């Protein structure tokens, strides 16, 4: 048997920085393979906003430096420990708080999942974080019901697009906002009302006959959150999913009292750590929706590992509609058999 390599090429965060200057592609040590571990050749890693925030020290998870970014990806098992439950050649999804932006990774077999049928590697890599967030937010916490109105902010991004897809699947009427609504023609073609993110309140109230949105999915925060409180329906649910705007808003709670709406924080991963059985149910639901073509991650741009720092810069500048994927190996356009 060929001995396992001692290291791999990876994007390494050497020190925290606002301008990504702390990132470099270099060799990174691989731990020895334990009996329950697997070694995976990464094919694609999907970037998420927390990846960027971690490199700046602005996320609640603060890895010990140096560390390798990357929360979710897809690849092929190269080597499997005898008690890992996997075998070489299997296509798998990987997830964690960081560590995946590398050509190869070694991790516990318990952290892997079989790839849903019919997905290309880049789509599979981009499925879990956004799909799980959308499903937990809307189906579990928001209790979105058929016929209700769903307002989705940040609809150009991965979380926003997943929320639109899940909302339509659940039978909601969907309104989406974005800084450049003209770039969301595909959503408009599905019957989604697309509004500019500046001054959306009047459009939402007009579209709902003055009632407002029953559920608001907000990964943006800042002024978008402030304005959302003014167009949430009585007994509505305002889902706090992140602060891509850079400002964490505050709420005058008399507004929630008067309008009777709830404000719910969405941390799909943490939710799963508190309720593992529900987490498994949610992951199974996301996989079913992906295999049925309901959840279809929209890939906006591909970068190589050598370009990974530029990929994070593109995310920071909001230059890409949809998901940004770093490709590392196998042909990304080929779906599994």
PDB file of C-alpha atoms in Angstrom, residues 61-302:
ATOM      1  CA  UNK A  61     -15.929  30.680  15.833  1.00  0.00           C
ATOM      2  CA  UNK A  62     -12.289  31.749  16.271  1.00  0.00           C
ATOM      3  CA  UNK A  63      -9.847  29.028  15.147  1.00  0.00           C
ATOM      4  CA  UNK A  64      -6.354  28.841  16.593  1.00  0.00           C
ATOM      5  CA  UNK A  65      -3.872  30.358  14.138  1.00  0.00           C
ATOM      6  CA  UNK A  66      -2.659  29.229  11.714  1.00  0.00           C
ATOM      7  CA  UNK A  67      -5.647  27.372  10.290  1.00  0.00           C
ATOM      8  CA  UNK A  68      -7.177  26.307   6.968  1.00  0.00           C
ATOM      9  CA  UNK A  69     -10.524  27.956   6.044  1.00  0.00           C
ATOM     10  CA  UNK A  70     -13.384  26.132   4.348  1.00  0.00           C
ATOM     11  CA  UNK A  71     -16.645  24.879   5.901  1.00  0.00           C
ATOM     12  CA  UNK A  72     -18.142  22.609   3.245  1.00  0.00           C
ATOM     13  CA  UNK A  73     -17.020  20.666   0.229  1.00  0.00           C
ATOM     14  CA  UNK A  74     -17.196  17.508  -1.837  1.00  0.00           C
ATOM     15  CA  UNK A  75     -14.603  14.946  -2.799  1.00  0.00           C
ATOM     16  CA  UNK A  76     -13.624  11.313  -3.257  1.00  0.00           C
ATOM     17  CA  UNK A  77     -12.410   8.921  -0.563  1.00  0.00           C
ATOM     18  CA  UNK A  78      -8.780   7.936  -1.186  1.00  0.00           C
ATOM     19  CA  UNK A  79      -8.104   5.904   1.935  1.00  0.00           C
ATOM     20  CA  UNK A  80     -10.367   4.652   4.713  1.00  0.00           C
ATOM     21  CA  UNK A  81      -9.630   3.345   8.185  1.00  0.00           C
ATOM     22  CA  UNK A  82     -11.058  -0.101   8.985  1.00  0.00           C
ATOM     23  CA  UNK A  83     -13.776   1.253  11.283  1.00  0.00           C
ATOM     24  CA  UNK A  84     -14.577   4.421   9.305  1.00  0.00           C
ATOM     25  CA  UNK A  85     -17.580   2.981   7.463  1.00  0.00           C
ATOM     26  CA  UNK A  86     -16.253   4.175   4.091  1.00  0.00           C
ATOM     27  CA  UNK A  87     -14.280   2.732   1.201  1.00  0.00           C
ATOM     28  CA  UNK A  88     -11.994   4.260  -1.445  1.00  0.00           C
ATOM     29  CA  UNK A  89     -13.761   5.696  -4.474  1.00  0.00           C
ATOM     30  CA  UNK A  90     -16.928   6.849  -2.737  1.00  0.00           C
ATOM     31  CA  UNK A  91     -18.105  10.394  -3.451  1.00  0.00           C
ATOM     32  CA  UNK A  92     -18.789  12.262  -0.251  1.00  0.00           C
ATOM     33  CA  UNK A  93     -19.855  15.563   1.260  1.00  0.00           C
ATOM     34  CA  UNK A  94     -17.729  17.042   4.026  1.00  0.00           C
ATOM     35  CA  UNK A  95     -18.567  19.675   6.584  1.00  0.00           C
ATOM     36  CA  UNK A  96     -16.978  21.384   9.551  1.00  0.00           C
ATOM     37  CA  UNK A  97     -16.212  24.774  11.030  1.00  0.00           C
ATOM     38  CA  UNK A  98     -13.040  25.083   8.918  1.00  0.00           C
ATOM     39  CA  UNK A  99     -10.247  23.007   7.404  1.00  0.00           C
ATOM     40  CA  UNK A 100     -11.439  22.061   3.906  1.00  0.00           C
ATOM     41  CA  UNK A 101      -9.632  24.443   1.513  1.00  0.00           C
ATOM     42  CA  UNK A 102      -6.938  21.883   0.774  1.00  0.00           C
ATOM     43  CA  UNK A 103      -6.163  19.344  -1.917  1.00  0.00           C
ATOM     44  CA  UNK A 104      -6.525  16.533   0.637  1.00  0.00           C
ATOM     45  CA  UNK A 105      -7.997  16.302   4.122  1.00  0.00           C
ATOM     46  CA  UNK A 106      -8.023  13.664   6.851  1.00  0.00           C
ATOM     47  CA  UNK A 107     -11.058  13.599   9.107  1.00  0.00           C
ATOM     48  CA  UNK A 108     -13.360  11.304  11.037  1.00  0.00           C
ATOM     49  CA  UNK A 109     -15.588   9.137   8.886  1.00  0.00           C
ATOM     50  CA  UNK A 110     -18.503  10.294  11.044  1.00  0.00           C
ATOM     51  CA  UNK A 111     -18.148  13.773   9.527  1.00  0.00           C
ATOM     52  CA  UNK A 112     -18.839  12.531   5.981  1.00  0.00           C
ATOM     53  CA  UNK A 113     -22.119  11.982   4.151  1.00  0.00           C
ATOM     54  CA  UNK A 114     -22.852  10.215   0.898  1.00  0.00           C
ATOM     55  CA  UNK A 115     -23.362  12.620  -1.988  1.00  0.00           C
ATOM     56  CA  UNK A 116     -26.978  12.984  -3.198  1.00  0.00           C
ATOM     57  CA  UNK A 117     -27.607  11.390  -6.574  1.00  0.00           C
ATOM     58  CA  UNK A 118     -27.453  13.515  -9.701  1.00  0.00           C
ATOM     59  CA  UNK A 119     -25.355  16.408  -8.412  1.00  0.00           C
ATOM     60  CA  UNK A 120     -22.133  17.635  -9.968  1.00  0.00           C
ATOM     61  CA  UNK A 121     -19.229  18.126  -7.579  1.00  0.00           C
ATOM     62  CA  UNK A 122     -19.527  21.912  -7.451  1.00  0.00           C
ATOM     63  CA  UNK A 123     -23.278  21.763  -6.753  1.00  0.00           C
ATOM     64  CA  UNK A 124     -22.767  19.131  -4.073  1.00  0.00           C
ATOM     65  CA  UNK A 125     -20.080  21.240  -2.418  1.00  0.00           C
ATOM     66  CA  UNK A 126     -22.461  24.208  -2.275  1.00  0.00           C
ATOM     67  CA  UNK A 127     -25.525  22.355  -1.006  1.00  0.00           C
ATOM     68  CA  UNK A 128     -25.330  21.873   2.730  1.00  0.00           C
ATOM     69  CA  UNK A 129     -24.730  25.198   4.475  1.00  0.00           C
ATOM     70  CA  UNK A 130     -27.221  27.228   2.455  1.00  0.00           C
ATOM     71  CA  UNK A 131     -29.744  24.414   2.008  1.00  0.00           C
ATOM     72  CA  UNK A 132     -29.720  23.434   5.668  1.00  0.00           C
ATOM     73  CA  UNK A 133     -29.922  27.062   6.786  1.00  0.00           C
ATOM     74  CA  UNK A 134     -32.913  27.702   4.527  1.00  0.00           C
ATOM     75  CA  UNK A 135     -34.722  24.533   5.598  1.00  0.00           C
ATOM     76  CA  UNK A 136     -34.202  25.016   9.340  1.00  0.00           C
ATOM     77  CA  UNK A 137     -35.134  28.692   9.052  1.00  0.00           C
ATOM     78  CA  UNK A 138     -38.309  28.317   7.024  1.00  0.00           C
ATOM     79  CA  UNK A 139     -39.669  24.834   7.659  1.00  0.00           C
ATOM     80  CA  UNK A 140     -38.673  24.417  11.319  1.00  0.00           C
ATOM     81  CA  UNK A 141     -38.277  27.823  12.987  1.00  0.00           C
ATOM     82  CA  UNK A 142     -40.353  30.045  10.728  1.00  0.00           C
ATOM     83  CA  UNK A 143     -43.125  27.461  10.263  1.00  0.00           C
ATOM     84  CA  UNK A 144     -43.769  28.867   6.787  1.00  0.00           C
ATOM     85  CA  UNK A 145     -47.192  27.714   5.576  1.00  0.00           C
ATOM     86  CA  UNK A 146     -48.669  27.386   2.109  1.00  0.00           C
ATOM     87  CA  UNK A 147     -50.216  30.660   0.967  1.00  0.00           C
ATOM     88  CA  UNK A 148     -48.167  32.857   3.299  1.00  0.00           C
ATOM     89  CA  UNK A 149     -45.910  35.641   2.053  1.00  0.00           C
ATOM     90  CA  UNK A 150     -42.160  35.157   2.428  1.00  0.00           C
ATOM     91  CA  UNK A 151     -39.783  38.111   2.122  1.00  0.00           C
ATOM     92  CA  UNK A 152     -36.196  37.072   1.308  1.00  0.00           C
ATOM     93  CA  UNK A 153     -33.334  39.552   1.554  1.00  0.00           C
ATOM     94  CA  UNK A 154     -29.934  39.154  -0.065  1.00  0.00           C
ATOM     95  CA  UNK A 155     -31.462  37.070  -2.843  1.00  0.00           C
ATOM     96  CA  UNK A 156     -28.292  37.268  -4.975  1.00  0.00           C
ATOM     97  CA  UNK A 157     -26.401  35.257  -2.376  1.00  0.00           C
ATOM     98  CA  UNK A 158     -26.402  31.537  -1.698  1.00  0.00           C
ATOM     99  CA  UNK A 159     -28.544  31.636   1.457  1.00  0.00           C
ATOM    100  CA  UNK A 160     -31.043  33.985  -0.154  1.00  0.00           C
ATOM    101  CA  UNK A 161     -31.398  31.844  -3.262  1.00  0.00           C
ATOM    102  CA  UNK A 162     -31.854  28.694  -1.163  1.00  0.00           C
ATOM    103  CA  UNK A 163     -34.579  30.458   0.842  1.00  0.00           C
ATOM    104  CA  UNK A 164     -36.379  31.397  -2.368  1.00  0.00           C
ATOM    105  CA  UNK A 165     -36.251  27.784  -3.579  1.00  0.00           C
ATOM    106  CA  UNK A 166     -37.470  26.343  -0.273  1.00  0.00           C
ATOM    107  CA  UNK A 167     -40.157  29.016   0.027  1.00  0.00           C
ATOM    108  CA  UNK A 168     -41.568  28.225  -3.406  1.00  0.00           C
ATOM    109  CA  UNK A 169     -41.474  24.511  -2.586  1.00  0.00           C
ATOM    110  CA  UNK A 170     -43.481  25.124   0.597  1.00  0.00           C
ATOM    111  CA  UNK A 171     -46.133  26.976  -1.392  1.00  0.00           C
ATOM    112  CA  UNK A 172     -45.410  30.514  -0.226  1.00  0.00           C
ATOM    113  CA  UNK A 173     -45.706  33.689  -2.224  1.00  0.00           C
ATOM    114  CA  UNK A 174     -42.121  34.914  -2.409  1.00  0.00           C
ATOM    115  CA  UNK A 175     -40.823  38.486  -2.519  1.00  0.00           C
ATOM    116  CA  UNK A 176     -37.061  38.878  -2.943  1.00  0.00           C
ATOM    117  CA  UNK A 177     -34.809  41.902  -2.541  1.00  0.00           C
ATOM    118  CA  UNK A 178     -31.314  42.554  -3.856  1.00  0.00           C
ATOM    119  CA  UNK A 179     -29.004  45.502  -4.434  1.00  0.00           C
ATOM    120  CA  UNK A 180     -29.122  44.779  -8.174  1.00  0.00           C
ATOM    121  CA  UNK A 181     -32.594  43.341  -8.854  1.00  0.00           C
ATOM    122  CA  UNK A 182     -32.018  43.318 -12.620  1.00  0.00           C
ATOM    123  CA  UNK A 183     -29.606  40.407 -12.040  1.00  0.00           C
ATOM    124  CA  UNK A 184     -32.453  38.275 -10.669  1.00  0.00           C
ATOM    125  CA  UNK A 185     -34.479  37.863 -13.855  1.00  0.00           C
ATOM    126  CA  UNK A 186     -34.437  34.087 -13.356  1.00  0.00           C
ATOM    127  CA  UNK A 187     -36.317  34.498 -10.070  1.00  0.00           C
ATOM    128  CA  UNK A 188     -38.850  36.849 -11.630  1.00  0.00           C
ATOM    129  CA  UNK A 189     -39.523  34.196 -14.274  1.00  0.00           C
ATOM    130  CA  UNK A 190     -40.556  31.824 -11.452  1.00  0.00           C
ATOM    131  CA  UNK A 191     -43.171  34.282 -10.228  1.00  0.00           C
ATOM    132  CA  UNK A 192     -41.031  35.870  -7.526  1.00  0.00           C
ATOM    133  CA  UNK A 193     -41.617  39.589  -6.997  1.00  0.00           C
ATOM    134  CA  UNK A 194     -38.147  41.168  -7.080  1.00  0.00           C
ATOM    135  CA  UNK A 195     -37.611  44.523  -5.343  1.00  0.00           C
ATOM    136  CA  UNK A 196     -34.538  46.715  -4.827  1.00  0.00           C
ATOM    137  CA  UNK A 197     -33.098  46.369  -1.334  1.00  0.00           C
ATOM    138  CA  UNK A 198     -33.261  50.137  -0.834  1.00  0.00           C
ATOM    139  CA  UNK A 199     -36.781  51.224   0.090  1.00  0.00           C
ATOM    140  CA  UNK A 200     -38.473  47.824  -0.245  1.00  0.00           C
ATOM    141  CA  UNK A 201     -41.036  48.484   2.511  1.00  0.00           C
ATOM    142  CA  UNK A 202     -43.578  50.224   0.292  1.00  0.00           C
ATOM    143  CA  UNK A 203     -43.360  47.506  -2.351  1.00  0.00           C
ATOM    144  CA  UNK A 204     -43.955  44.764   0.223  1.00  0.00           C
ATOM    145  CA  UNK A 205     -46.937  46.558   1.740  1.00  0.00           C
ATOM    146  CA  UNK A 206     -48.415  47.254  -1.680  1.00  0.00           C
ATOM    147  CA  UNK A 207     -48.005  43.622  -2.766  1.00  0.00           C
ATOM    148  CA  UNK A 208     -49.657  42.322   0.420  1.00  0.00           C
ATOM    149  CA  UNK A 209     -52.530  44.786   0.606  1.00  0.00           C
ATOM    150  CA  UNK A 210     -50.924  46.559   3.549  1.00  0.00           C
ATOM    151  CA  UNK A 211     -50.581  43.406   5.651  1.00  0.00           C
ATOM    152  CA  UNK A 212     -46.849  42.805   5.303  1.00  0.00           C
ATOM    153  CA  UNK A 213     -44.786  39.625   5.053  1.00  0.00           C
ATOM    154  CA  UNK A 214     -45.633  36.644   7.243  1.00  0.00           C
ATOM    155  CA  UNK A 215     -42.021  35.455   7.312  1.00  0.00           C
ATOM    156  CA  UNK A 216     -38.870  37.492   6.674  1.00  0.00           C
ATOM    157  CA  UNK A 217     -35.552  35.752   5.945  1.00  0.00           C
ATOM    158  CA  UNK A 218     -32.778  38.269   6.632  1.00  0.00           C
ATOM    159  CA  UNK A 219     -29.098  37.371   6.163  1.00  0.00           C
ATOM    160  CA  UNK A 220     -28.234  41.058   5.633  1.00  0.00           C
ATOM    161  CA  UNK A 221     -29.008  42.934   8.857  1.00  0.00           C
ATOM    162  CA  UNK A 222     -28.334  46.663   9.186  1.00  0.00           C
ATOM    163  CA  UNK A 223     -30.870  48.954   7.546  1.00  0.00           C
ATOM    164  CA  UNK A 224     -32.542  45.978   5.878  1.00  0.00           C
ATOM    165  CA  UNK A 225     -33.508  44.575   9.279  1.00  0.00           C
ATOM    166  CA  UNK A 226     -34.710  47.986  10.456  1.00  0.00           C
ATOM    167  CA  UNK A 227     -36.968  48.382   7.432  1.00  0.00           C
ATOM    168  CA  UNK A 228     -38.186  44.784   7.698  1.00  0.00           C
ATOM    169  CA  UNK A 229     -39.713  45.491  11.116  1.00  0.00           C
ATOM    170  CA  UNK A 230     -41.916  48.035   9.350  1.00  0.00           C
ATOM    171  CA  UNK A 231     -43.347  45.562   6.842  1.00  0.00           C
ATOM    172  CA  UNK A 232     -43.668  42.363   8.877  1.00  0.00           C
ATOM    173  CA  UNK A 233     -47.247  41.172   9.274  1.00  0.00           C
ATOM    174  CA  UNK A 234     -49.017  40.921  12.613  1.00  0.00           C
ATOM    175  CA  UNK A 235     -47.879  37.650  14.242  1.00  0.00           C
ATOM    176  CA  UNK A 236     -45.136  37.374  11.636  1.00  0.00           C
ATOM    177  CA  UNK A 237     -41.712  35.761  12.068  1.00  0.00           C
ATOM    178  CA  UNK A 238     -38.525  37.720  11.422  1.00  0.00           C
ATOM    179  CA  UNK A 239     -35.600  35.331  10.944  1.00  0.00           C
ATOM    180  CA  UNK A 240     -32.143  36.709  11.784  1.00  0.00           C
ATOM    181  CA  UNK A 241     -29.706  34.769   9.570  1.00  0.00           C
ATOM    182  CA  UNK A 242     -26.619  36.973   9.481  1.00  0.00           C
ATOM    183  CA  UNK A 243     -25.217  40.461   9.058  1.00  0.00           C
ATOM    184  CA  UNK A 244     -23.743  40.664   5.565  1.00  0.00           C
ATOM    185  CA  UNK A 245     -24.252  44.437   5.638  1.00  0.00           C
ATOM    186  CA  UNK A 246     -21.614  44.704   8.359  1.00  0.00           C
ATOM    187  CA  UNK A 247     -23.942  46.294  10.920  1.00  0.00           C
ATOM    188  CA  UNK A 248     -25.648  44.333  13.682  1.00  0.00           C
ATOM    189  CA  UNK A 249     -29.004  46.068  14.179  1.00  0.00           C
ATOM    190  CA  UNK A 250     -30.901  46.614  17.405  1.00  0.00           C
ATOM    191  CA  UNK A 251     -34.648  46.323  17.883  1.00  0.00           C
ATOM    192  CA  UNK A 252     -37.040  48.658  19.652  1.00  0.00           C
ATOM    193  CA  UNK A 253     -39.020  45.864  21.261  1.00  0.00           C
ATOM    194  CA  UNK A 254     -42.204  47.926  21.477  1.00  0.00           C
ATOM    195  CA  UNK A 255     -42.434  47.393  17.715  1.00  0.00           C
ATOM    196  CA  UNK A 256     -42.483  43.614  18.243  1.00  0.00           C
ATOM    197  CA  UNK A 257     -45.080  44.055  20.991  1.00  0.00           C
ATOM    198  CA  UNK A 258     -47.383  46.264  18.935  1.00  0.00           C
ATOM    199  CA  UNK A 259     -47.188  44.098  15.811  1.00  0.00           C
ATOM    200  CA  UNK A 260     -47.012  40.805  17.682  1.00  0.00           C
ATOM    201  CA  UNK A 261     -44.131  39.455  15.622  1.00  0.00           C
ATOM    202  CA  UNK A 262     -41.377  37.104  16.712  1.00  0.00           C
ATOM    203  CA  UNK A 263     -37.646  37.534  16.111  1.00  0.00           C
ATOM    204  CA  UNK A 264     -35.843  34.208  15.732  1.00  0.00           C
ATOM    205  CA  UNK A 265     -32.117  33.624  15.429  1.00  0.00           C
ATOM    206  CA  UNK A 266     -31.097  30.989  12.889  1.00  0.00           C
ATOM    207  CA  UNK A 267     -27.974  28.892  13.507  1.00  0.00           C
ATOM    208  CA  UNK A 268     -28.707  25.672  11.677  1.00  0.00           C
ATOM    209  CA  UNK A 269     -25.466  23.967  12.686  1.00  0.00           C
ATOM    210  CA  UNK A 270     -25.807  24.855  16.360  1.00  0.00           C
ATOM    211  CA  UNK A 271     -29.451  23.786  16.241  1.00  0.00           C
ATOM    212  CA  UNK A 272     -28.266  20.391  15.037  1.00  0.00           C
ATOM    213  CA  UNK A 273     -25.689  20.099  17.814  1.00  0.00           C
ATOM    214  CA  UNK A 274     -28.436  20.654  20.389  1.00  0.00           C
ATOM    215  CA  UNK A 275     -30.899  18.263  18.707  1.00  0.00           C
ATOM    216  CA  UNK A 276     -28.931  15.634  16.742  1.00  0.00           C
ATOM    217  CA  UNK A 277     -32.030  13.632  15.783  1.00  0.00           C
ATOM    218  CA  UNK A 278     -33.656  16.690  14.233  1.00  0.00           C
ATOM    219  CA  UNK A 279     -30.373  17.519  12.518  1.00  0.00           C
ATOM    220  CA  UNK A 280     -30.398  14.141  10.791  1.00  0.00           C
ATOM    221  CA  UNK A 281     -34.007  14.733   9.722  1.00  0.00           C
ATOM    222  CA  UNK A 282     -33.105  18.144   8.326  1.00  0.00           C
ATOM    223  CA  UNK A 283     -30.099  16.819   6.388  1.00  0.00           C
ATOM    224  CA  UNK A 284     -32.247  14.051   4.933  1.00  0.00           C
ATOM    225  CA  UNK A 285     -34.811  16.641   3.849  1.00  0.00           C
ATOM    226  CA  UNK A 286     -32.117  18.757   2.177  1.00  0.00           C
ATOM    227  CA  UNK A 287     -30.813  15.706   0.307  1.00  0.00           C
ATOM    228  CA  UNK A 288     -34.329  14.791  -0.848  1.00  0.00           C
ATOM    229  CA  UNK A 289     -34.939  18.311  -2.108  1.00  0.00           C
ATOM    230  CA  UNK A 290     -31.624  18.279  -3.960  1.00  0.00           C
ATOM    231  CA  UNK A 291     -32.351  14.942  -5.610  1.00  0.00           C
ATOM    232  CA  UNK A 292     -35.823  16.195  -6.578  1.00  0.00           C
ATOM    233  CA  UNK A 293     -34.340  19.299  -8.198  1.00  0.00           C
ATOM    234  CA  UNK A 294     -35.930  21.683  -5.688  1.00  0.00           C
ATOM    235  CA  UNK A 295     -32.664  22.806  -4.108  1.00  0.00           C
ATOM    236  CA  UNK A 296     -30.294  23.666  -6.920  1.00  0.00           C
ATOM    237  CA  UNK A 297     -27.259  25.662  -5.778  1.00  0.00           C
ATOM    238  CA  UNK A 298     -26.606  28.395  -8.320  1.00  0.00           C
ATOM    239  CA  UNK A 299     -22.864  28.553  -8.930  1.00  0.00           C
ATOM    240  CA  UNK A 300     -21.846  32.093  -9.768  1.00  0.00           C
ATOM    241  CA  UNK A 301     -18.073  31.661 -10.160  1.00  0.00           C
ATOM    242  CA  UNK A 302     -15.288  29.088  -9.998  1.00  0.00           C
TER     243      UNK A 302
END
